[in-house]
Amino acid sequence: MSDQNILVESKNRIAYVTINRPDKLNALNAVTKVELREAFEAIADNPEISVVILTGIGEKSFVAGTDIKELADLDAKTGKVLAEGGQAVFSLIENLGKPVIAAVNGFALGGGCELALACHVRIASENAKFGQPEVNLGIIPGYGGTQRLTRLVGKAKATEMILTGDFIDAQEAYRIGLVNRVVPLPELIKTAEEMAQKISSKSQVAIRLSLTAINAADEVSLSEGLEREATLFGKSCETADAKEGIAAFLEKRKPNFTNK
Ligand code: COA
């Protein structure tokens, strides 16, 4: 895999995926999206990785959107193909089966905000700015923004952000539930790492089943979601990790999960 626009490192069961186009504020051009997909496909297949931390290089931008240069000559058909391509990469992240923590280190605009929305947890640095400024270009969000932002922060706030194109700062993003935490920029990766380490110390089967159940909440009715939860709960009960976790509690010792 080319590592030109996406850098991937791994340490202690954590994969660090960094978008690396600093001169374009990490805007997502076609090559970057392909590399992003390849990086997450490899992580999905890698049993040594439990959690992913996704960030942008530098101190100014997570991702400043889709590369606007590549939007210039689209029509209804090619525009739809572009949106579907971006949506597919972001859905791959959302359905990875492993938690992805977005460490939002600056601008998260347009496709950048949508990328953060596809992650399971968002931790923002104090300088982060979120926005869906597509209307300023005469277009609308195409990588899931109208859907995931609305589900996450509610229709009123999502509508305001999408129709005005205004940016909101990290504190406002926290206030409306768009991000889980806000920390000073120098503490961003450390904070994400602490959460990643905590998650990777759990049973990874239970983590995967939890993510599957949580993702269903956006897709199905409450009654169907509860049904799916019960089925997934049942699956979790027959895992080796459930036997170990429950036995460890009863024997007053730490569990030794084997992720099976
Ligand atoms: N696509 C392509 N290039 C982008 C980009 C994007 N989404 N966002 C930033 N860049 C490029 C700029 O064109 C500039 O490139 P250049 O030096 O070759 O001219 C470089 O990144 C630095 O950006 P610049 O605008 O000079 O930085 P700034 O600090 O003055 O402004 C922003 C930062 C984020 C406010 C501004 O770049 C911006 O509005 N970007 C577009 C955001 C957007 O609309 N995203 C949604 C796209 S659908």
PDB file of N, CA and C in Angstrom, residues 24-73:
ATOM      1  N   LYS A  24      -2.545  20.916   1.993  1.00  0.00           N
ATOM      2  CA  LYS A  24      -3.956  21.109   1.614  1.00  0.00           C
ATOM      3  C   LYS A  24      -4.868  20.895   2.819  1.00  0.00           C
ATOM      4  N   LEU A  25      -4.343  21.125   3.991  1.00  0.00           N
ATOM      5  CA  LEU A  25      -5.102  20.967   5.244  1.00  0.00           C
ATOM      6  C   LEU A  25      -5.775  19.598   5.331  1.00  0.00           C
ATOM      7  N   ASN A  26      -5.077  18.595   4.769  1.00  0.00           N
ATOM      8  CA  ASN A  26      -5.529  17.186   4.813  1.00  0.00           C
ATOM      9  C   ASN A  26      -6.852  16.948   4.074  1.00  0.00           C
ATOM     10  N   ALA A  27      -7.112  17.787   3.063  1.00  0.00           N
ATOM     11  CA  ALA A  27      -8.326  17.574   2.246  1.00  0.00           C
ATOM     12  C   ALA A  27      -8.258  16.206   1.569  1.00  0.00           C
ATOM     13  N   LEU A  28      -9.419  15.586   1.440  1.00  0.00           N
ATOM     14  CA  LEU A  28      -9.496  14.220   0.909  1.00  0.00           C
ATOM     15  C   LEU A  28      -9.609  14.235  -0.611  1.00  0.00           C
ATOM     16  N   ASN A  29      -8.490  14.011  -1.295  1.00  0.00           N
ATOM     17  CA  ASN A  29      -8.583  13.807  -2.743  1.00  0.00           C
ATOM     18  C   ASN A  29      -8.773  12.315  -3.013  1.00  0.00           C
ATOM     19  N   ALA A  30      -8.886  11.969  -4.305  1.00  0.00           N
ATOM     20  CA  ALA A  30      -9.224  10.578  -4.657  1.00  0.00           C
ATOM     21  C   ALA A  30      -8.181   9.600  -4.108  1.00  0.00           C
ATOM     22  N   VAL A  31      -6.895   9.929  -4.274  1.00  0.00           N
ATOM     23  CA  VAL A  31      -5.831   9.028  -3.830  1.00  0.00           C
ATOM     24  C   VAL A  31      -5.922   8.812  -2.318  1.00  0.00           C
ATOM     25  N   THR A  32      -6.191   9.885  -1.595  1.00  0.00           N
ATOM     26  CA  THR A  32      -6.261   9.779  -0.126  1.00  0.00           C
ATOM     27  C   THR A  32      -7.413   8.867   0.291  1.00  0.00           C
ATOM     28  N   LYS A  33      -8.531   8.982  -0.412  1.00  0.00           N
ATOM     29  CA  LYS A  33      -9.669   8.123  -0.063  1.00  0.00           C
ATOM     30  C   LYS A  33      -9.357   6.647  -0.343  1.00  0.00           C
ATOM     31  N   VAL A  34      -8.651   6.381  -1.439  1.00  0.00           N
ATOM     32  CA  VAL A  34      -8.266   4.989  -1.738  1.00  0.00           C
ATOM     33  C   VAL A  34      -7.333   4.476  -0.643  1.00  0.00           C
ATOM     34  N   GLU A  35      -6.347   5.276  -0.276  1.00  0.00           N
ATOM     35  CA  GLU A  35      -5.397   4.849   0.764  1.00  0.00           C
ATOM     36  C   GLU A  35      -6.094   4.663   2.113  1.00  0.00           C
ATOM     37  N   LEU A  36      -7.070   5.529   2.370  1.00  0.00           N
ATOM     38  CA  LEU A  36      -7.818   5.416   3.631  1.00  0.00           C
ATOM     39  C   LEU A  36      -8.573   4.081   3.656  1.00  0.00           C
ATOM     40  N   ARG A  37      -9.218   3.756   2.537  1.00  0.00           N
ATOM     41  CA  ARG A  37      -9.948   2.485   2.458  1.00  0.00           C
ATOM     42  C   ARG A  37      -8.984   1.310   2.648  1.00  0.00           C
ATOM     43  N   GLU A  38      -7.841   1.363   1.934  1.00  0.00           N
ATOM     44  CA  GLU A  38      -6.869   0.264   2.039  1.00  0.00           C
ATOM     45  C   GLU A  38      -6.361   0.123   3.476  1.00  0.00           C
ATOM     46  N   ALA A  39      -6.124   1.253   4.123  1.00  0.00           N
ATOM     47  CA  ALA A  39      -5.614   1.217   5.506  1.00  0.00           C
ATOM     48  C   ALA A  39      -6.635   0.547   6.422  1.00  0.00           C
ATOM     49  N   PHE A  40      -7.905   0.919   6.288  1.00  0.00           N
ATOM     50  CA  PHE A  40      -8.922   0.343   7.184  1.00  0.00           C
ATOM     51  C   PHE A  40      -9.222  -1.113   6.827  1.00  0.00           C
ATOM     52  N   GLU A  41      -9.133  -1.478   5.541  1.00  0.00           N
ATOM     53  CA  GLU A  41      -9.319  -2.893   5.181  1.00  0.00           C
ATOM     54  C   GLU A  41      -8.232  -3.743   5.833  1.00  0.00           C
ATOM     55  N   ALA A  42      -6.998  -3.231   5.806  1.00  0.00           N
ATOM     56  CA  ALA A  42      -5.886  -3.985   6.403  1.00  0.00           C
ATOM     57  C   ALA A  42      -6.078  -4.086   7.919  1.00  0.00           C
ATOM     58  N   ILE A  43      -6.544  -3.015   8.538  1.00  0.00           N
ATOM     59  CA  ILE A  43      -6.753  -3.031   9.993  1.00  0.00           C
ATOM     60  C   ILE A  43      -7.872  -4.012  10.362  1.00  0.00           C
ATOM     61  N   ALA A  44      -8.917  -4.042   9.539  1.00  0.00           N
ATOM     62  CA  ALA A  44     -10.039  -4.959   9.813  1.00  0.00           C
ATOM     63  C   ALA A  44      -9.543  -6.399   9.861  1.00  0.00           C
ATOM     64  N   ASP A  45      -8.587  -6.719   8.985  1.00  0.00           N
ATOM     65  CA  ASP A  45      -8.097  -8.101   8.870  1.00  0.00           C
ATOM     66  C   ASP A  45      -6.958  -8.417   9.829  1.00  0.00           C
ATOM     67  N   ASN A  46      -6.507  -7.431  10.592  1.00  0.00           N
ATOM     68  CA  ASN A  46      -5.314  -7.630  11.422  1.00  0.00           C
ATOM     69  C   ASN A  46      -5.703  -7.956  12.873  1.00  0.00           C
ATOM     70  N   PRO A  47      -5.536  -9.209  13.286  1.00  0.00           N
ATOM     71  CA  PRO A  47      -5.965  -9.587  14.641  1.00  0.00           C
ATOM     72  C   PRO A  47      -5.130  -8.937  15.732  1.00  0.00           C
ATOM     73  N   GLU A  48      -3.991  -8.347  15.365  1.00  0.00           N
ATOM     74  CA  GLU A  48      -3.133  -7.688  16.365  1.00  0.00           C
ATOM     75  C   GLU A  48      -3.646  -6.298  16.745  1.00  0.00           C
ATOM     76  N   ILE A  49      -4.629  -5.781  15.990  1.00  0.00           N
ATOM     77  CA  ILE A  49      -5.128  -4.426  16.244  1.00  0.00           C
ATOM     78  C   ILE A  49      -6.511  -4.489  16.894  1.00  0.00           C
ATOM     79  N   SER A  50      -6.657  -3.775  18.027  1.00  0.00           N
ATOM     80  CA  SER A  50      -7.952  -3.730  18.714  1.00  0.00           C
ATOM     81  C   SER A  50      -8.674  -2.404  18.500  1.00  0.00           C
ATOM     82  N   VAL A  51      -7.932  -1.311  18.455  1.00  0.00           N
ATOM     83  CA  VAL A  51      -8.541   0.025  18.415  1.00  0.00           C
ATOM     84  C   VAL A  51      -7.754   0.890  17.437  1.00  0.00           C
ATOM     85  N   VAL A  52      -8.457   1.839  16.812  1.00  0.00           N
ATOM     86  CA  VAL A  52      -7.801   2.739  15.855  1.00  0.00           C
ATOM     87  C   VAL A  52      -7.926   4.174  16.355  1.00  0.00           C
ATOM     88  N   ILE A  53      -6.843   4.928  16.212  1.00  0.00           N
ATOM     89  CA  ILE A  53      -6.898   6.376  16.447  1.00  0.00           C
ATOM     90  C   ILE A  53      -6.667   7.044  15.094  1.00  0.00           C
ATOM     91  N   LEU A  54      -7.642   7.849  14.679  1.00  0.00           N
ATOM     92  CA  LEU A  54      -7.577   8.515  13.374  1.00  0.00           C
ATOM     93  C   LEU A  54      -7.386  10.004  13.604  1.00  0.00           C
ATOM     94  N   THR A  55      -6.371  10.584  12.964  1.00  0.00           N
ATOM     95  CA  THR A  55      -6.125  12.014  13.136  1.00  0.00           C
ATOM     96  C   THR A  55      -5.569  12.606  11.848  1.00  0.00           C
ATOM     97  N   GLY A  56      -5.365  13.919  11.867  1.00  0.00           N
ATOM     98  CA  GLY A  56      -4.757  14.595  10.725  1.00  0.00           C
ATOM     99  C   GLY A  56      -3.371  15.080  11.116  1.00  0.00           C
ATOM    100  N   ILE A  57      -2.484  15.186  10.143  1.00  0.00           N
ATOM    101  CA  ILE A  57      -1.120  15.624  10.473  1.00  0.00           C
ATOM    102  C   ILE A  57      -1.126  17.128  10.789  1.00  0.00           C
ATOM    103  N   GLY A  58      -0.245  17.527  11.673  1.00  0.00           N
ATOM    104  CA  GLY A  58      -0.084  18.957  11.963  1.00  0.00           C
ATOM    105  C   GLY A  58      -0.999  19.428  13.079  1.00  0.00           C
ATOM    106  N   GLU A  59      -1.003  20.738  13.266  1.00  0.00           N
ATOM    107  CA  GLU A  59      -1.721  21.315  14.406  1.00  0.00           C
ATOM    108  C   GLU A  59      -2.894  22.168  13.976  1.00  0.00           C
ATOM    109  N   LYS A  60      -3.230  22.126  12.683  1.00  0.00           N
ATOM    110  CA  LYS A  60      -4.245  23.058  12.198  1.00  0.00           C
ATOM    111  C   LYS A  60      -5.510  22.372  11.715  1.00  0.00           C
ATOM    112  N   SER A  61      -5.351  21.162  11.183  1.00  0.00           N
ATOM    113  CA  SER A  61      -6.496  20.562  10.500  1.00  0.00           C
ATOM    114  C   SER A  61      -6.557  19.049  10.695  1.00  0.00           C
ATOM    115  N   PHE A  62      -7.749  18.569  10.993  1.00  0.00           N
ATOM    116  CA  PHE A  62      -8.044  17.136  10.941  1.00  0.00           C
ATOM    117  C   PHE A  62      -8.216  16.804   9.450  1.00  0.00           C
ATOM    118  N   VAL A  63      -9.295  17.267   8.866  1.00  0.00           N
ATOM    119  CA  VAL A  63      -9.527  17.168   7.419  1.00  0.00           C
ATOM    120  C   VAL A  63     -10.405  18.364   7.028  1.00  0.00           C
ATOM    121  N   ALA A  64      -9.923  19.181   6.077  1.00  0.00           N
ATOM    122  CA  ALA A  64     -10.676  20.386   5.695  1.00  0.00           C
ATOM    123  C   ALA A  64     -11.706  20.104   4.605  1.00  0.00           C
ATOM    124  N   GLY A  65     -12.052  18.830   4.423  1.00  0.00           N
ATOM    125  CA  GLY A  65     -13.129  18.496   3.482  1.00  0.00           C
ATOM    126  C   GLY A  65     -12.647  17.641   2.342  1.00  0.00           C
ATOM    127  N   THR A  66     -13.581  17.348   1.468  1.00  0.00           N
ATOM    128  CA  THR A  66     -13.195  16.731   0.194  1.00  0.00           C
ATOM    129  C   THR A  66     -12.370  17.744  -0.570  1.00  0.00           C
ATOM    130  N   ASP A  67     -11.477  17.257  -1.422  1.00  0.00           N
ATOM    131  CA  ASP A  67     -10.673  18.185  -2.204  1.00  0.00           C
ATOM    132  C   ASP A  67     -11.577  18.915  -3.201  1.00  0.00           C
ATOM    133  N   ILE A  68     -11.698  20.214  -3.006  1.00  0.00           N
ATOM    134  CA  ILE A  68     -12.657  21.009  -3.790  1.00  0.00           C
ATOM    135  C   ILE A  68     -12.295  21.011  -5.279  1.00  0.00           C
ATOM    136  N   LYS A  69     -10.997  20.855  -5.562  1.00  0.00           N
ATOM    137  CA  LYS A  69     -10.561  20.805  -6.979  1.00  0.00           C
ATOM    138  C   LYS A  69     -11.260  19.681  -7.728  1.00  0.00           C
ATOM    139  N   GLU A  70     -11.522  18.587  -7.028  1.00  0.00           N
ATOM    140  CA  GLU A  70     -12.095  17.405  -7.679  1.00  0.00           C
ATOM    141  C   GLU A  70     -13.616  17.489  -7.813  1.00  0.00           C
ATOM    142  N   LEU A  71     -14.192  18.616  -7.367  1.00  0.00           N
ATOM    143  CA  LEU A  71     -15.654  18.775  -7.467  1.00  0.00           C
ATOM    144  C   LEU A  71     -16.054  19.580  -8.695  1.00  0.00           C
ATOM    145  N   ALA A  72     -15.037  20.120  -9.380  1.00  0.00           N
ATOM    146  CA  ALA A  72     -15.317  21.164 -10.376  1.00  0.00           C
ATOM    147  C   ALA A  72     -16.188  20.703 -11.546  1.00  0.00           C
ATOM    148  N   ASP A  73     -15.941  19.508 -12.075  1.00  0.00           N
ATOM    149  CA  ASP A  73     -16.626  19.139 -13.321  1.00  0.00           C
ATOM    150  C   ASP A  73     -17.641  18.017 -13.155  1.00  0.00           C
TER     151      ASP A  73
END
